[in-house]
Structures are given as C-alpha cells and as structure tokens.
PDB file of C-alpha atoms in Angstrom:
ATOM      1  CA  MET A   1     182.788 145.600  67.793  1.00 54.00           C
ATOM      2  CA  PRO A   2     180.836 148.081  69.892  1.00 71.00           C
ATOM      3  CA  LYS A   3     178.078 148.476  67.308  1.00 91.00           C
ATOM      4  CA  PRO A   4     177.284 147.305  63.792  1.00 97.00           C
ATOM      5  CA  SER A   5     179.776 148.948  61.463  1.00 98.00           C
ATOM      6  CA  ILE A   6     180.183 149.333  57.727  1.00 98.00           C
ATOM      7  CA  CYS A   7     183.621 149.833  56.195  1.00 98.00           C
ATOM      8  CA  VAL A   8     183.489 152.160  53.199  1.00 98.00           C
ATOM      9  CA  TYR A   9     186.246 152.284  50.600  1.00 98.00           C
ATOM     10  CA  CYS A  10     186.020 155.242  48.226  1.00 98.00           C
ATOM     11  CA  GLY A  11     187.952 157.945  46.457  1.00 97.00           C
ATOM     12  CA  SER A  12     189.772 160.851  48.023  1.00 95.00           C
ATOM     13  CA  ARG A  13     188.721 162.812  44.940  1.00 97.00           C
ATOM     14  CA  ARG A  14     185.245 163.968  43.889  1.00 97.00           C
ATOM     15  CA  GLY A  15     185.255 162.211  40.533  1.00 97.00           C
ATOM     16  CA  ARG A  16     183.968 163.504  37.202  1.00 97.00           C
ATOM     17  CA  HIS A  17     180.231 162.877  37.714  1.00 97.00           C
ATOM     18  CA  PRO A  18     178.253 164.739  40.442  1.00 98.00           C
ATOM     19  CA  ALA A  19     176.365 161.507  41.204  1.00 98.00           C
ATOM     20  CA  TYR A  20     179.485 160.125  42.900  1.00 98.00           C
ATOM     21  CA  MET A  21     179.358 162.815  45.595  1.00 98.00           C
ATOM     22  CA  THR A  22     175.575 162.552  45.878  1.00 98.00           C
ATOM     23  CA  GLU A  23     175.732 158.787  46.435  1.00 98.00           C
ATOM     24  CA  ALA A  24     178.598 159.151  48.945  1.00 98.00           C
ATOM     25  CA  ALA A  25     176.513 161.588  50.993  1.00 98.00           C
ATOM     26  CA  ALA A  26     173.463 159.316  50.725  1.00 98.00           C
ATOM     27  CA  LEU A  27     175.519 156.423  52.064  1.00 98.00           C
ATOM     28  CA  GLY A  28     176.756 158.416  55.051  1.00 98.00           C
ATOM     29  CA  THR A  29     173.215 159.556  55.854  1.00 98.00           C
ATOM     30  CA  GLY A  30     171.801 156.054  55.385  1.00 98.00           C
ATOM     31  CA  LEU A  31     174.366 154.484  57.719  1.00 98.00           C
ATOM     32  CA  ALA A  32     173.631 157.044  60.424  1.00 98.00           C
ATOM     33  CA  GLN A  33     169.867 156.618  60.063  1.00 97.00           C
ATOM     34  CA  ARG A  34     170.274 152.880  60.649  1.00 97.00           C
ATOM     35  CA  ARG A  35     172.566 153.544  63.627  1.00 97.00           C
ATOM     36  CA  TRP A  36     175.471 151.784  61.918  1.00 98.00           C
ATOM     37  CA  ARG A  37     178.941 153.176  62.493  1.00 98.00           C
ATOM     38  CA  LEU A  38     180.910 154.375  59.470  1.00 98.00           C
ATOM     39  CA  VAL A  39     184.438 152.946  59.301  1.00 98.00           C
ATOM     40  CA  TYR A  40     186.542 154.601  56.609  1.00 98.00           C
ATOM     41  CA  GLY A  41     189.926 156.063  55.707  1.00 96.00           C
ATOM     42  CA  ALA A  42     189.575 159.276  57.789  1.00 96.00           C
ATOM     43  CA  GLY A  43     190.013 161.642  54.857  1.00 93.00           C
ATOM     44  CA  ASP A  44     188.191 164.966  54.713  1.00 94.00           C
ATOM     45  CA  VAL A  45     188.344 165.312  50.925  1.00 94.00           C
ATOM     46  CA  GLY A  46     186.537 163.815  47.942  1.00 97.00           C
ATOM     47  CA  LEU A  47     184.042 161.006  48.445  1.00 98.00           C
ATOM     48  CA  MET A  48     185.637 160.135  51.784  1.00 97.00           C
ATOM     49  CA  GLY A  49     184.873 163.559  53.186  1.00 97.00           C
ATOM     50  CA  ALA A  50     181.349 163.527  51.734  1.00 98.00           C
ATOM     51  CA  VAL A  51     180.387 160.195  53.303  1.00 98.00           C
ATOM     52  CA  ALA A  52     181.822 161.204  56.695  1.00 98.00           C
ATOM     53  CA  ARG A  53     180.247 164.675  56.808  1.00 98.00           C
ATOM     54  CA  ALA A  54     176.854 163.243  55.834  1.00 98.00           C
ATOM     55  CA  ALA A  55     177.101 160.580  58.545  1.00 98.00           C
ATOM     56  CA  GLN A  56     178.033 163.223  61.115  1.00 98.00           C
ATOM     57  CA  ASP A  57     175.292 165.603  59.975  1.00 98.00           C
ATOM     58  CA  ALA A  58     172.767 162.781  60.457  1.00 98.00           C
ATOM     59  CA  GLY A  59     174.052 162.097  63.984  1.00 98.00           C
ATOM     60  CA  GLY A  60     176.049 158.991  63.089  1.00 98.00           C
ATOM     61  CA  GLU A  61     179.119 157.532  64.690  1.00 97.00           C
ATOM     62  CA  THR A  62     182.325 157.726  62.635  1.00 98.00           C
ATOM     63  CA  PHE A  63     185.549 155.730  62.953  1.00 98.00           C
ATOM     64  CA  GLY A  64     188.392 156.972  60.754  1.00 98.00           C
ATOM     65  CA  VAL A  65     191.758 155.305  60.253  1.00 97.00           C
ATOM     66  CA  ILE A  66     194.600 157.066  58.440  1.00 96.00           C
ATOM     67  CA  PRO A  67     198.340 156.400  58.153  1.00 94.00           C
ATOM     68  CA  GLN A  68     200.612 159.192  59.327  1.00 93.00           C
ATOM     69  CA  HIS A  69     202.028 159.841  55.854  1.00 91.00           C
ATOM     70  CA  LEU A  70     198.521 160.653  54.521  1.00 90.00           C
ATOM     71  CA  VAL A  71     197.368 162.937  57.336  1.00 84.00           C
ATOM     72  CA  ASP A  72     198.259 166.075  55.371  1.00 75.00           C
ATOM     73  CA  TRP A  73     197.643 164.723  51.861  1.00 75.00           C
ATOM     74  CA  GLU A  74     194.122 163.419  52.494  1.00 69.00           C
ATOM     75  CA  VAL A  75     193.507 166.127  55.091  1.00 81.00           C
ATOM     76  CA  GLY A  76     192.815 163.901  58.092  1.00 88.00           C
ATOM     77  CA  LYS A  77     189.310 164.528  59.471  1.00 93.00           C
ATOM     78  CA  THR A  78     190.042 164.858  63.170  1.00 93.00           C
ATOM     79  CA  ASP A  79     186.506 165.654  64.381  1.00 96.00           C
ATOM     80  CA  LEU A  80     185.331 162.049  64.039  1.00 97.00           C
ATOM     81  CA  THR A  81     183.879 159.981  66.868  1.00 96.00           C
ATOM     82  CA  ARG A  82     187.105 157.995  66.758  1.00 97.00           C
ATOM     83  CA  TYR A  83     190.233 159.038  64.845  1.00 97.00           C
ATOM     84  CA  VAL A  84     193.121 156.572  64.601  1.00 97.00           C
ATOM     85  CA  VAL A  85     196.518 157.324  63.054  1.00 96.00           C
ATOM     86  CA  THR A  86     198.497 154.239  62.015  1.00 96.00           C
ATOM     87  CA  GLU A  87     202.103 153.844  60.931  1.00 95.00           C
ATOM     88  CA  THR A  88     201.422 152.085  57.613  1.00 95.00           C
ATOM     89  CA  MET A  89     198.799 151.605  54.923  1.00 94.00           C
ATOM     90  CA  HIS A  90     198.689 147.896  55.699  1.00 95.00           C
ATOM     91  CA  GLU A  91     197.911 148.609  59.349  1.00 97.00           C
ATOM     92  CA  ARG A  92     195.213 151.068  58.274  1.00 96.00           C
ATOM     93  CA  LYS A  93     193.486 148.459  56.101  1.00 96.00           C
ATOM     94  CA  LYS A  94     193.671 145.832  58.824  1.00 97.00           C
ATOM     95  CA  VAL A  95     192.185 148.119  61.496  1.00 97.00           C
ATOM     96  CA  MET A  96     189.379 149.218  59.175  1.00 98.00           C
ATOM     97  CA  PHE A  97     188.492 145.669  58.170  1.00 97.00           C
ATOM     98  CA  MET A  98     188.674 144.221  61.682  1.00 97.00           C
ATOM     99  CA  ASN A  99     186.195 146.873  62.868  1.00 97.00           C
ATOM    100  CA  CYS A 100     183.367 146.203  60.418  1.00 97.00           C
ATOM    101  CA  ASN A 101     180.541 143.797  59.659  1.00 97.00           C
ATOM    102  CA  ALA A 102     180.475 144.481  55.911  1.00 98.00           C
ATOM    103  CA  VAL A 103     182.357 146.377  53.203  1.00 98.00           C
ATOM    104  CA  VAL A 104     180.885 148.878  50.740  1.00 98.00           C
ATOM    105  CA  VAL A 105     182.982 150.154  47.839  1.00 98.00           C
ATOM    106  CA  LEU A 106     182.026 153.417  46.154  1.00 98.00           C
ATOM    107  CA  PRO A 107     183.848 154.784  43.097  1.00 98.00           C
ATOM    108  CA  GLY A 108     187.523 155.394  43.716  1.00 98.00           C
ATOM    109  CA  GLY A 109     191.005 154.993  42.354  1.00 97.00           C
ATOM    110  CA  ALA A 110     193.985 152.723  42.920  1.00 97.00           C
ATOM    111  CA  GLY A 111     193.675 152.886  46.714  1.00 95.00           C
ATOM    112  CA  SER A 112     190.046 151.780  46.633  1.00 98.00           C
ATOM    113  CA  LEU A 113     190.961 148.979  44.230  1.00 98.00           C
ATOM    114  CA  ASP A 114     193.792 147.885  46.520  1.00 97.00           C
ATOM    115  CA  GLU A 115     191.430 147.759  49.482  1.00 97.00           C
ATOM    116  CA  LEU A 116     188.774 145.897  47.508  1.00 98.00           C
ATOM    117  CA  PHE A 117     191.171 143.305  46.134  1.00 98.00           C
ATOM    118  CA  GLU A 118     192.703 142.647  49.516  1.00 97.00           C
ATOM    119  CA  VAL A 119     189.367 141.852  51.186  1.00 98.00           C
ATOM    120  CA  LEU A 120     188.214 139.961  48.072  1.00 98.00           C
ATOM    121  CA  THR A 121     191.361 137.820  48.176  1.00 97.00           C
ATOM    122  CA  TRP A 122     190.916 137.179  51.902  1.00 97.00           C
ATOM    123  CA  ARG A 123     187.336 136.101  51.206  1.00 97.00           C
ATOM    124  CA  GLN A 124     188.456 133.834  48.356  1.00 96.00           C
ATOM    125  CA  LEU A 125     190.957 132.206  50.739  1.00 96.00           C
ATOM    126  CA  GLY A 126     188.261 131.653  53.366  1.00 96.00           C
ATOM    127  CA  LEU A 127     189.753 134.118  55.866  1.00 97.00           C
ATOM    128  CA  HIS A 128     186.414 135.887  56.365  1.00 97.00           C
ATOM    129  CA  ASP A 129     182.802 135.758  55.257  1.00 97.00           C
ATOM    130  CA  LYS A 130     181.894 139.443  55.473  1.00 98.00           C
ATOM    131  CA  PRO A 131     179.724 140.698  52.604  1.00 98.00           C
ATOM    132  CA  ILE A 132     181.316 143.001  50.030  1.00 98.00           C
ATOM    133  CA  TYR A 133     179.145 145.434  48.052  1.00 98.00           C
ATOM    134  CA  LEU A 134     180.288 147.303  44.972  1.00 98.00           C
ATOM    135  CA  VAL A 135     178.115 150.374  44.349  1.00 98.00           C
ATOM    136  CA  ASN A 136     178.159 150.764  40.570  1.00 98.00           C
ATOM    137  CA  THR A 137     177.140 154.420  40.368  1.00 98.00           C
ATOM    138  CA  LYS A 138     176.540 155.447  36.740  1.00 98.00           C
ATOM    139  CA  GLY A 139     178.237 152.203  35.618  1.00 98.00           C
ATOM    140  CA  TYR A 140     181.563 153.219  37.155  1.00 98.00           C
ATOM    141  CA  TRP A 141     182.552 149.646  38.022  1.00 98.00           C
ATOM    142  CA  ASP A 142     181.360 148.040  34.738  1.00 98.00           C
ATOM    143  CA  PRO A 143     184.955 147.586  33.434  1.00 98.00           C
ATOM    144  CA  LEU A 144     186.008 145.996  36.736  1.00 98.00           C
ATOM    145  CA  VAL A 145     183.068 143.589  36.713  1.00 98.00           C
ATOM    146  CA  ALA A 146     183.953 142.660  33.115  1.00 98.00           C
ATOM    147  CA  LEU A 147     187.571 142.081  34.161  1.00 98.00           C
ATOM    148  CA  LEU A 148     186.536 139.790  37.020  1.00 98.00           C
ATOM    149  CA  GLU A 149     184.314 137.839  34.640  1.00 98.00           C
ATOM    150  CA  HIS A 150     187.275 137.602  32.249  1.00 98.00           C
ATOM    151  CA  VAL A 151     189.523 136.299  35.043  1.00 98.00           C
ATOM    152  CA  VAL A 152     186.990 133.560  35.744  1.00 98.00           C
ATOM    153  CA  PHE A 153     186.453 132.838  32.024  1.00 98.00           C
ATOM    154  CA  CYS A 154     190.211 132.436  31.521  1.00 98.00           C
ATOM    155  CA  ASP A 155     190.277 130.014  34.467  1.00 98.00           C
ATOM    156  CA  PHE A 156     192.461 132.131  36.754  1.00 98.00           C
ATOM    157  CA  ALA A 157     189.760 132.017  39.441  1.00 97.00           C
ATOM    158  CA  ASP A 158     186.857 129.815  40.312  1.00 96.00           C
ATOM    159  CA  ALA A 159     183.409 131.119  39.393  1.00 97.00           C
ATOM    160  CA  SER A 160     182.735 131.479  43.122  1.00 96.00           C
ATOM    161  CA  LEU A 161     184.906 134.616  43.025  1.00 97.00           C
ATOM    162  CA  LEU A 162     181.982 136.443  41.415  1.00 98.00           C
ATOM    163  CA  ASP A 163     179.714 135.402  44.291  1.00 97.00           C
ATOM    164  CA  PHE A 164     181.912 137.177  46.843  1.00 98.00           C
ATOM    165  CA  ILE A 165     180.964 140.632  45.520  1.00 98.00           C
ATOM    166  CA  THR A 166     177.419 141.942  45.282  1.00 98.00           C
ATOM    167  CA  VAL A 167     177.168 144.618  42.613  1.00 98.00           C
ATOM    168  CA  THR A 168     174.450 147.209  43.206  1.00 98.00           C
ATOM    169  CA  ARG A 169     173.311 150.162  41.125  1.00 98.00           C
ATOM    170  CA  THR A 170     172.574 152.602  43.938  1.00 98.00           C
ATOM    171  CA  VAL A 171     173.281 153.317  47.578  1.00 98.00           C
ATOM    172  CA  ASP A 172     169.585 152.763  48.369  1.00 98.00           C
ATOM    173  CA  GLU A 173     169.772 149.250  46.942  1.00 98.00           C
ATOM    174  CA  THR A 174     172.972 148.630  48.910  1.00 98.00           C
ATOM    175  CA  LEU A 175     171.455 149.825  52.187  1.00 98.00           C
ATOM    176  CA  GLU A 176     168.434 147.591  51.645  1.00 98.00           C
ATOM    177  CA  LEU A 177     170.683 144.565  51.120  1.00 98.00           C
ATOM    178  CA  LEU A 178     172.826 145.476  54.128  1.00 98.00           C
ATOM    179  CA  THR A 179     169.716 145.504  56.316  1.00 96.00           C
ATOM    180  CA  GLU A 180     169.359 141.776  55.584  1.00 95.00           C
ATOM    181  CA  VAL A 181     172.889 140.877  56.786  1.00 94.00           C
ATOM    182  CA  VAL A 182     174.040 143.481  59.309  1.00 94.00           C
ATOM    183  CA  PRO A 183     172.747 143.233  62.884  1.00 86.00           C
ATOM    184  CA  GLN A 184     170.491 146.020  64.036  1.00 85.00           C
ATOM    185  CA  PRO A 185     171.817 147.926  67.061  1.00 84.00           C
ATOM    186  CA  ASP A 186     169.983 147.598  70.357  1.00 75.00           C
TER     187      ASP A 186
END
C-alpha cells in the first residue's frame, strides 16, 4: 500500500437522520487531516459521496472502486485520486479490502452489511487481522450488535466474534482509536 488507508463501507443513500451525513463528512475530513487515504465504493451519492467530497475538500487522497453495473446507479465519482472500475461486486470488495489497513463501517443498507459480514467472516477464519470499526451513529447499529450477541448466545459463533468489531459512538472516537493502530504516513 502506498500510504496508510482506511476502507469505508457506508450507504449510497443519505439516511433518515441528518447526523449520518454529518458523521460521513467528519470521517472524510478526519482521514484527510491524518493523511490517510480513503478507500471506498466510488459512489457520488448518499454517505459515500459525503465522505469522499469531505476528504477531497480537506486535501485527502481518495481511492474509489466501483463495478461497471453500478457506475450509473451510484453515480461513479470519477474525480478521485484513483478511480477503478471492476467487472463484479466481488472484485470490488476484494480490491477495496486489499488496499486498506483498517475498515470503518458507517450506517448503510444491505450492501454495507454484505461488506461488513464478508470481512468479519474472513477475520473469524483467521484470514486477516485488520481492525473493523462500526460507527454507531444515533444507535443505528444497535439491532445489529444485539443480533451478533444473540448469535454468540445461541452458540452459533464463539464469543471471540464480538472482539473482531469495535463499536464506537462517533467518528471522533473512531479516529482516535484508528490513530492507535494505523501507521502514520512519513
């Protein structure tokens, strides 16, 4: 990796609460201020667009990866530092993950859940040890956290599963924790 990079999974929609957009922009700004590259799904709409525009506005480097079939739907953001178009969703996820030091998940829908569960499963299987942060803006992820606890309680996963995700309340808290595990650029 050319520089420390954070992969961000988040919604291609704005969401119901204005705090989702505010936190997405704060994350983009915070990554740029720390000279960490944003790696994300290359969309120019919803939370994806907000995090990317904020990173760019703060002078940050951006690496977007989008499959061809979503270029029009998610309005591919072509003015990124690096813009990659893949053939499939699976290839997109692989390229994003292979180009990051850590994963941050903001509120999102089924796509964000798919991305989260894939990297969580890989971590559970010992295929990587990258940190995964779940930003629980306004309690958005509370039902998911309860579900994961239920999975462990019902003995469908070891309790260590819960250790593979760090749940934070705010982007500021997440950035502070990332500073402890992500290398600082030269």
